[in-house]
Amino acid sequence: GENVEQHPSTLSVQEGDSAVIKCTYSDSASNYFPWYKQELGKRPQLIIDIRSNVGEKKDQRIAVTLNKTAKHFSLHITETQPEDSAVYFCAATRGGGADGLTFGKGTHLIIQP
Amino acid sequence: SAVISQKPSRDICQRGTSLTIQCQVDSQVTMMFWYRQQPGQSLTLIATANQGSEATYESGFVIDKFPISRPNLTFSTLTVSNMSPEDSSIYLCSVYGGSGDTQYFGPGTRLTVL
């Protein structure tokens, strides 16, 4: 089955700086890679996703890149703000999102004021 | 996106008992899934709830422990049977195919087993 590794487990950055979280996956048939943000006591919220037919996707301050050859994908957050503080999870699956997700272990992002 | 609700939102149960968690969506969806999130951990897929047929379980999860029903395209239940303290977790349902082609999560059910 799929295995997703996520690094780092904790990331502390100064407000206004950029943050990068990296994930690798093992199943070459995986074709859908979402990122979820989870604040304490709340449900995971989708913040961005990417499919295997594109290499990069941006949404305002958030971007995701995908390298299918190396089987890794990354989340980039620019101009970080205090409200970006949360746990971020990457995930991977086949079936374009219609299959169950395999999650990484999560990254606790701390934005220092 | 679809509006997803879960009942109960939290519960405290005694070991050896069972609890049924409900997941309701405000529109028809193609797929429904159940995940477990142990305290401070990531999410783990328990099973895919198939409408009108038996659920598809992931390795490490069995039907006798986690029976699942999905009688229609907007509703599913997960039962946690013969509970032990190790079952203390947040249980989340997710849905796919209602609006958009991605998975959205319900608010979760926080279960504590004493």
CSV table of N, CA, C and O in Angstrom, one decimal, chain B residues 12-109:
chain,number,residue,atom,x,y,z
B,12,ILE,N,-18.3,9.7,26.3
B,12,ILE,CA,-17.5,9.0,27.2
B,12,ILE,C,-18.1,7.7,27.5
B,12,ILE,O,-19.3,7.6,27.9
B,13,CYS,N,-17.4,6.6,27.2
B,13,CYS,CA,-18.1,5.2,27.3
B,13,CYS,C,-17.3,4.3,28.2
B,13,CYS,O,-16.1,4.5,28.4
B,14,GLN,N,-17.9,3.3,28.7
B,14,GLN,CA,-17.3,2.3,29.5
B,14,GLN,C,-16.7,1.2,28.6
B,14,GLN,O,-17.3,0.9,27.6
B,15,ARG,N,-15.6,0.6,29.1
B,15,ARG,CA,-15.0,-0.5,28.3
B,15,ARG,C,-16.0,-1.6,28.2
B,15,ARG,O,-16.8,-1.8,29.0
B,16,GLY,N,-16.0,-2.3,27.0
B,16,GLY,CA,-16.8,-3.4,26.8
B,16,GLY,C,-18.1,-3.0,26.1
B,16,GLY,O,-18.8,-3.9,25.6
B,17,THR,N,-18.5,-1.8,26.0
B,17,THR,CA,-19.7,-1.3,25.4
B,17,THR,C,-19.4,-1.0,24.0
B,17,THR,O,-18.3,-1.0,23.5
B,18,SER,N,-20.5,-0.6,23.2
B,18,SER,CA,-20.4,-0.2,21.8
B,18,SER,C,-21.0,1.2,21.6
B,18,SER,O,-21.9,1.6,22.3
B,19,LEU,N,-20.5,1.9,20.6
B,19,LEU,CA,-21.0,3.2,20.3
B,19,LEU,C,-21.2,3.3,18.8
B,19,LEU,O,-20.3,2.9,18.0
B,20,THR,N,-22.3,3.8,18.4
B,20,THR,CA,-22.6,4.0,16.9
B,20,THR,C,-22.5,5.5,16.6
B,20,THR,O,-23.2,6.3,17.3
B,21,ILE,N,-21.7,5.9,15.6
B,21,ILE,CA,-21.5,7.2,15.2
B,21,ILE,C,-22.2,7.4,13.9
B,21,ILE,O,-22.0,6.6,13.0
B,22,GLN,N,-22.9,8.5,13.7
B,22,GLN,CA,-23.6,8.8,12.5
B,22,GLN,C,-22.9,9.9,11.7
B,22,GLN,O,-22.4,10.9,12.3
B,23,CYS,N,-23.0,9.8,10.4
B,23,CYS,CA,-22.5,10.8,9.5
B,23,CYS,C,-23.6,11.1,8.5
B,23,CYS,O,-24.0,10.2,7.8
B,24,GLN,N,-24.0,12.4,8.5
B,24,GLN,CA,-25.1,12.8,7.6
B,24,GLN,C,-24.6,13.9,6.7
B,24,GLN,O,-23.9,14.9,7.1
B,25,VAL,N,-24.9,13.8,5.4
B,25,VAL,CA,-24.5,14.9,4.4
B,25,VAL,C,-25.7,15.5,3.8
B,25,VAL,O,-26.8,14.8,3.7
B,26,ASP,N,-25.6,16.8,3.5
B,26,ASP,CA,-26.8,17.5,3.0
B,26,ASP,C,-27.1,17.3,1.6
B,26,ASP,O,-28.0,17.9,1.0
B,27,SER,N,-26.3,16.5,0.9
B,27,SER,CA,-26.5,16.3,-0.5
B,27,SER,C,-25.9,14.9,-0.9
B,27,SER,O,-25.1,14.4,-0.1
B,28,GLN,N,-26.3,14.3,-1.9
B,28,GLN,CA,-25.8,13.0,-2.3
B,28,GLN,C,-24.3,13.0,-2.7
B,28,GLN,O,-23.9,14.0,-3.4
B,29,VAL,N,-23.6,12.1,-2.2
B,29,VAL,CA,-22.2,12.0,-2.5
B,29,VAL,C,-21.8,10.6,-3.0
B,29,VAL,O,-22.5,9.6,-2.7
B,30,THR,N,-20.8,10.6,-3.8
B,30,THR,CA,-20.4,9.3,-4.4
B,30,THR,C,-19.7,8.4,-3.3
B,30,THR,O,-20.1,7.2,-3.2
B,31,MET,N,-18.8,8.9,-2.6
B,31,MET,CA,-18.0,8.1,-1.7
B,31,MET,C,-18.1,8.6,-0.2
B,31,MET,O,-18.2,9.8,0.0
B,32,MET,N,-18.1,7.7,0.7
B,32,MET,CA,-18.0,8.1,2.1
B,32,MET,C,-16.9,7.2,2.8
B,32,MET,O,-16.8,6.0,2.4
B,33,PHE,N,-16.1,7.8,3.6
B,33,PHE,CA,-15.0,7.1,4.3
B,33,PHE,C,-15.0,7.4,5.8
B,33,PHE,O,-15.5,8.4,6.2
B,34,TRP,N,-14.4,6.5,6.5
B,34,TRP,CA,-14.2,6.7,8.0
B,34,TRP,C,-12.7,6.6,8.3
B,34,TRP,O,-12.0,5.8,7.8
B,35,TYR,N,-12.3,7.6,9.1
B,35,TYR,CA,-10.9,7.7,9.6
B,35,TYR,C,-10.9,7.8,11.1
B,35,TYR,O,-11.8,8.2,11.8
B,36,ARG,N,-9.7,7.4,11.6
B,36,ARG,CA,-9.5,7.6,13.0
B,36,ARG,C,-8.3,8.5,13.2
B,36,ARG,O,-7.3,8.4,12.5
B,37,GLN,N,-8.4,9.3,14.2
B,37,GLN,CA,-7.2,10.2,14.6
B,37,GLN,C,-7.0,10.1,16.1
B,37,GLN,O,-7.7,10.6,16.9
B,38,GLN,N,-6.0,9.3,16.4
B,38,GLN,CA,-5.6,9.1,17.8
B,38,GLN,C,-5.0,10.4,18.4
B,38,GLN,O,-4.5,11.2,17.6
B,39,PRO,N,-5.0,10.6,19.7
B,39,PRO,CA,-4.6,11.9,20.3
B,39,PRO,C,-3.2,12.3,19.8
B,39,PRO,O,-2.3,11.5,19.9
B,40,GLY,N,-3.1,13.5,19.2
B,40,GLY,CA,-1.8,14.0,18.8
B,40,GLY,C,-1.3,13.4,17.5
B,40,GLY,O,-0.1,13.6,17.2
B,41,GLN,N,-2.1,12.5,16.9
B,41,GLN,CA,-1.5,11.8,15.7
B,41,GLN,C,-2.2,12.2,14.4
B,41,GLN,O,-3.0,13.1,14.4
B,42,SER,N,-1.8,11.5,13.4
B,42,SER,CA,-2.3,11.8,12.0
B,42,SER,C,-3.6,11.0,11.9
B,42,SER,O,-4.1,10.3,12.8
B,43,LEU,N,-4.2,11.1,10.7
B,43,LEU,CA,-5.4,10.4,10.3
B,43,LEU,C,-5.1,9.0,9.7
B,43,LEU,O,-4.2,9.0,8.8
B,44,THR,N,-5.9,8.0,10.1
B,44,THR,CA,-5.7,6.7,9.5
B,44,THR,C,-7.0,6.2,8.9
B,44,THR,O,-8.1,6.3,9.6
B,45,LEU,N,-7.0,5.8,7.7
B,45,LEU,CA,-8.3,5.3,7.1
B,45,LEU,C,-8.7,4.0,7.7
B,45,LEU,O,-7.9,3.0,7.7
B,46,ILE,N,-9.9,3.9,8.1
B,46,ILE,CA,-10.5,2.7,8.7
B,46,ILE,C,-11.1,1.9,7.5
B,46,ILE,O,-10.8,0.7,7.3
B,47,ALA,N,-12.0,2.5,6.8
B,47,ALA,CA,-12.7,1.8,5.7
B,47,ALA,C,-13.5,2.8,4.8
B,47,ALA,O,-13.7,3.9,5.1
B,48,THR,N,-13.8,2.2,3.6
B,48,THR,CA,-14.7,2.9,2.7
B,48,THR,C,-16.1,2.4,2.9
B,48,THR,O,-16.3,1.1,2.8
B,49,ALA,N,-17.0,3.2,3.1
B,49,ALA,CA,-18.4,2.8,3.3
B,49,ALA,C,-19.1,2.7,1.9
B,49,ALA,O,-19.2,3.7,1.2
B,50,ASN,N,-19.5,1.6,1.5
B,50,ASN,CA,-20.1,1.3,0.2
B,50,ASN,C,-21.6,1.3,0.3
B,50,ASN,O,-22.1,0.6,1.1
B,51,GLN,N,-22.2,2.1,-0.6
B,51,GLN,CA,-23.7,2.1,-0.5
B,51,GLN,C,-24.3,0.8,-1.0
B,51,GLN,O,-24.0,0.4,-2.1
B,52,GLY,N,-25.0,0.2,-0.1
B,52,GLY,CA,-25.8,-1.0,-0.5
B,52,GLY,C,-24.9,-2.3,-0.4
B,52,GLY,O,-25.4,-3.3,-0.8
B,53,SER,N,-23.7,-2.2,0.0
B,53,SER,CA,-22.9,-3.4,0.1
B,53,SER,C,-21.9,-3.3,1.3
B,53,SER,O,-21.8,-2.2,1.9
B,54,GLU,N,-21.2,-4.3,1.6
B,54,GLU,CA,-20.2,-4.3,2.7
B,54,GLU,C,-19.1,-3.3,2.5
B,54,GLU,O,-18.6,-3.1,1.4
B,55,ALA,N,-18.7,-2.7,3.6
B,55,ALA,CA,-17.6,-1.8,3.6
B,55,ALA,C,-16.3,-2.5,3.2
B,55,ALA,O,-16.1,-3.7,3.4
B,56,THR,N,-15.4,-1.7,2.7
B,56,THR,CA,-14.0,-2.1,2.4
B,56,THR,C,-13.1,-1.7,3.4
B,56,THR,O,-12.9,-0.5,3.6
B,57,TYR,N,-12.5,-2.6,4.2
B,57,TYR,CA,-11.7,-2.3,5.3
B,57,TYR,C,-10.2,-2.2,5.0
B,57,TYR,O,-9.7,-3.0,4.2
B,58,GLU,N,-9.5,-1.4,5.7
B,58,GLU,CA,-8.0,-1.3,5.5
B,58,GLU,C,-7.3,-2.3,6.4
B,58,GLU,O,-8.0,-2.8,7.4
B,59,SER,N,-6.1,-2.6,6.1
B,59,SER,CA,-5.3,-3.5,6.9
B,59,SER,C,-5.3,-3.1,8.4
B,59,SER,O,-5.1,-1.9,8.7
B,60,GLY,N,-5.6,-4.0,9.3
B,60,GLY,CA,-5.6,-3.7,10.7
B,60,GLY,C,-7.0,-3.3,11.3
B,60,GLY,O,-7.1,-3.2,12.5
B,61,PHE,N,-8.0,-3.2,10.4
B,61,PHE,CA,-9.3,-2.9,10.8
B,61,PHE,C,-10.3,-4.0,10.3
B,61,PHE,O,-10.2,-4.5,9.2
B,62,VAL,N,-11.2,-4.5,11.2
B,62,VAL,CA,-12.0,-5.6,10.8
B,62,VAL,C,-13.5,-5.3,11.1
B,62,VAL,O,-13.8,-4.5,12.0
B,63,ILE,N,-14.3,-6.0,10.4
B,63,ILE,CA,-15.8,-5.7,10.4
B,63,ILE,C,-16.4,-6.0,11.8
B,63,ILE,O,-17.3,-5.2,12.2
B,64,ASP,N,-15.9,-7.0,12.5
B,64,ASP,CA,-16.4,-7.3,13.8
B,64,ASP,C,-16.2,-6.2,14.8
B,64,ASP,O,-17.0,-6.0,15.7
B,65,LYS,N,-15.1,-5.5,14.6
B,65,LYS,CA,-14.8,-4.4,15.6
B,65,LYS,C,-15.4,-3.1,15.1
B,65,LYS,O,-15.8,-2.3,16.0
B,66,PHE,N,-15.4,-2.8,13.8
B,66,PHE,CA,-15.9,-1.6,13.3
B,66,PHE,C,-17.0,-1.8,12.2
B,66,PHE,O,-16.8,-1.5,11.0
B,67,PRO,N,-18.1,-2.3,12.6
B,67,PRO,CA,-19.2,-2.5,11.5
B,67,PRO,C,-19.6,-1.1,11.0
B,67,PRO,O,-19.8,-0.2,11.7
B,68,ILE,N,-19.8,-1.1,9.7
B,68,ILE,CA,-20.2,0.1,9.0
B,68,ILE,C,-21.4,-0.1,8.2
B,68,ILE,O,-21.6,-1.2,7.5
B,69,SER,N,-22.3,0.9,8.1
B,69,SER,CA,-23.5,0.8,7.2
B,69,SER,C,-23.5,2.0,6.4
B,69,SER,O,-23.0,3.1,6.8
B,70,ARG,N,-24.1,1.9,5.2
B,70,ARG,CA,-24.3,3.0,4.3
B,70,ARG,C,-25.6,2.7,3.5
B,70,ARG,O,-25.5,2.2,2.4
B,71,PRO,N,-26.7,3.0,4.1
B,71,PRO,CA,-28.0,2.7,3.5
B,71,PRO,C,-28.4,3.5,2.3
B,71,PRO,O,-29.2,3.1,1.4
B,72,ASN,N,-27.8,4.7,2.2
B,72,ASN,CA,-28.1,5.6,1.0
B,72,ASN,C,-26.9,6.5,0.7
B,72,ASN,O,-25.9,6.3,1.3
B,73,LEU,N,-27.2,7.5,-0.2
B,73,LEU,CA,-26.0,8.3,-0.6
B,73,LEU,C,-25.7,9.5,0.2
B,73,LEU,O,-24.9,10.3,-0.1
B,74,THR,N,-26.5,9.6,1.4
B,74,THR,CA,-26.2,10.8,2.2
B,74,THR,C,-25.9,10.4,3.7
B,74,THR,O,-25.8,11.3,4.5
B,75,PHE,N,-25.9,9.1,4.0
B,75,PHE,CA,-25.8,8.7,5.4
B,75,PHE,C,-24.9,7.5,5.6
B,75,PHE,O,-25.0,6.5,4.8
B,76,SER,N,-24.2,7.5,6.7
B,76,SER,CA,-23.4,6.3,7.0
B,76,SER,C,-23.2,6.2,8.6
B,76,SER,O,-23.3,7.3,9.2
B,77,THR,N,-23.1,5.0,9.1
B,77,THR,CA,-22.8,4.8,10.5
B,77,THR,C,-21.5,4.0,10.7
B,77,THR,O,-21.2,3.1,9.8
B,78,LEU,N,-20.8,4.3,11.7
B,78,LEU,CA,-19.6,3.5,12.2
B,78,LEU,C,-19.9,3.1,13.6
B,78,LEU,O,-20.2,3.9,14.4
B,79,THR,N,-19.8,1.8,13.9
B,79,THR,CA,-19.9,1.3,15.3
B,79,THR,C,-18.6,0.9,15.8
B,79,THR,O,-17.8,0.2,15.1
B,80,VAL,N,-18.2,1.3,16.9
B,80,VAL,CA,-17.0,0.9,17.6
B,80,VAL,C,-17.5,-0.1,18.7
B,80,VAL,O,-18.2,0.3,19.6
B,81,SER,N,-17.1,-1.4,18.5
B,81,SER,CA,-17.6,-2.5,19.3
B,81,SER,C,-16.7,-2.9,20.4
B,81,SER,O,-15.5,-2.8,20.2
B,82,ASN,N,-17.3,-3.4,21.5
B,82,ASN,CA,-16.5,-3.9,22.6
B,82,ASN,C,-15.3,-3.0,22.9
B,82,ASN,O,-14.1,-3.5,22.8
B,83,MET,N,-15.6,-1.8,23.2
B,83,MET,CA,-14.5,-0.8,23.3
B,83,MET,C,-13.5,-1.0,24.4
B,83,MET,O,-13.9,-1.6,25.5
B,84,SER,N,-12.3,-0.6,24.2
B,84,SER,CA,-11.2,-0.6,25.2
B,84,SER,C,-10.6,0.8,25.2
B,84,SER,O,-10.9,1.6,24.3
B,85,PRO,N,-9.9,1.2,26.2
B,85,PRO,CA,-9.3,2.5,26.3
B,85,PRO,C,-8.4,2.8,25.0
B,85,PRO,O,-8.4,4.0,24.6
B,86,GLU,N,-7.9,1.8,24.4
B,86,GLU,CA,-7.1,2.1,23.1
B,86,GLU,C,-8.0,2.6,22.0
B,86,GLU,O,-7.4,3.1,21.0
B,87,ASP,N,-9.3,2.5,22.1
B,87,ASP,CA,-10.2,3.0,21.1
B,87,ASP,C,-10.5,4.5,21.2
B,87,ASP,O,-11.1,5.1,20.4
B,88,SER,N,-9.9,5.1,22.3
B,88,SER,CA,-10.1,6.5,22.5
B,88,SER,C,-9.5,7.3,21.4
B,88,SER,O,-8.2,7.2,21.2
B,89,SER,N,-10.2,8.0,20.6
B,89,SER,CA,-9.8,8.7,19.4
B,89,SER,C,-10.8,9.6,19.0
B,89,SER,O,-11.9,9.7,19.5
B,90,ILE,N,-10.5,10.4,17.9
B,90,ILE,CA,-11.5,11.1,17.2
B,90,ILE,C,-11.8,10.3,15.9
B,90,ILE,O,-10.8,9.9,15.2
B,91,TYR,N,-13.0,10.1,15.7
B,91,TYR,CA,-13.5,9.4,14.5
B,91,TYR,C,-14.1,10.4,13.5
B,91,TYR,O,-15.0,11.2,13.9
B,92,LEU,N,-13.6,10.4,12.3
B,92,LEU,CA,-14.1,11.4,11.3
B,92,LEU,C,-14.6,10.7,10.1
B,92,LEU,O,-14.0,9.7,9.6
B,93,CYS,N,-15.7,11.2,9.6
B,93,CYS,CA,-16.1,10.7,8.3
B,93,CYS,C,-15.7,11.8,7.2
B,93,CYS,O,-15.5,12.9,7.5
B,94,SER,N,-15.5,11.3,6.0
B,94,SER,CA,-15.2,12.2,4.9
B,94,SER,C,-16.1,11.8,3.7
B,94,SER,O,-16.5,10.7,3.6
B,95,VAL,N,-16.3,12.8,2.8
B,95,VAL,CA,-17.1,12.5,1.7
B,95,VAL,C,-16.4,13.0,0.4
B,95,VAL,O,-15.6,13.9,0.5
B,96,TYR,N,-16.8,12.4,-0.7
B,96,TYR,CA,-16.2,12.7,-2.0
B,96,TYR,C,-17.4,12.7,-3.0
B,96,TYR,O,-18.2,11.8,-3.0
B,97,GLY,N,-17.3,13.7,-3.9
B,97,GLY,CA,-18.2,13.6,-5.0
B,97,GLY,C,-19.5,14.4,-4.9
B,97,GLY,O,-20.3,14.4,-5.8
B,98,GLY,N,-19.7,15.1,-3.8
B,98,GLY,CA,-20.9,15.9,-3.7
B,98,GLY,C,-20.8,17.2,-4.5
B,98,GLY,O,-21.6,17.4,-5.4
B,99,SER,N,-19.8,17.9,-4.2
B,99,SER,CA,-19.5,19.1,-5.0
B,99,SER,C,-18.0,19.2,-5.0
B,99,SER,O,-17.3,19.3,-4.0
B,100,GLY,N,-17.4,19.2,-6.2
B,100,GLY,CA,-16.0,19.2,-6.3
B,100,GLY,C,-15.5,17.8,-6.3
B,100,GLY,O,-16.2,16.9,-5.9
B,101,ASP,N,-14.2,17.7,-6.7
B,101,ASP,CA,-13.6,16.3,-6.8
B,101,ASP,C,-12.5,16.2,-5.7
B,101,ASP,O,-11.4,15.8,-6.0
B,102,THR,N,-12.9,16.4,-4.5
B,102,THR,CA,-12.0,16.2,-3.4
B,102,THR,C,-12.7,15.7,-2.2
B,102,THR,O,-14.0,15.6,-2.2
B,103,GLN,N,-12.0,15.4,-1.1
B,103,GLN,CA,-12.6,14.9,0.1
B,103,GLN,C,-12.8,16.0,1.1
B,103,GLN,O,-11.8,16.8,1.4
B,104,TYR,N,-13.9,16.1,1.8
B,104,TYR,CA,-14.2,17.0,2.8
B,104,TYR,C,-14.5,16.2,4.1
B,104,TYR,O,-15.2,15.2,4.0
B,105,PHE,N,-14.1,16.7,5.2
B,105,PHE,CA,-14.3,16.0,6.5
B,105,PHE,C,-15.5,16.6,7.3
B,105,PHE,O,-15.7,17.8,7.3
B,106,GLY,N,-16.1,15.6,8.0
B,106,GLY,CA,-17.0,16.0,9.0
B,106,GLY,C,-16.3,16.6,10.3
B,106,GLY,O,-15.1,16.5,10.3
B,107,PRO,N,-17.1,17.1,11.2
B,107,PRO,CA,-16.5,17.7,12.4
B,107,PRO,C,-15.8,16.7,13.4
B,107,PRO,O,-15.1,17.1,14.3
B,108,GLY,N,-16.1,15.4,13.2
B,108,GLY,CA,-15.5,14.4,14.1
B,108,GLY,C,-16.3,14.1,15.3
B,108,GLY,O,-17.1,14.9,15.8
B,109,THR,N,-16.0,12.9,15.9
B,109,THR,CA,-16.6,12.4,17.1
B,109,THR,C,-15.5,12.1,18.0
B,109,THR,O,-14.7,11.2,17.7
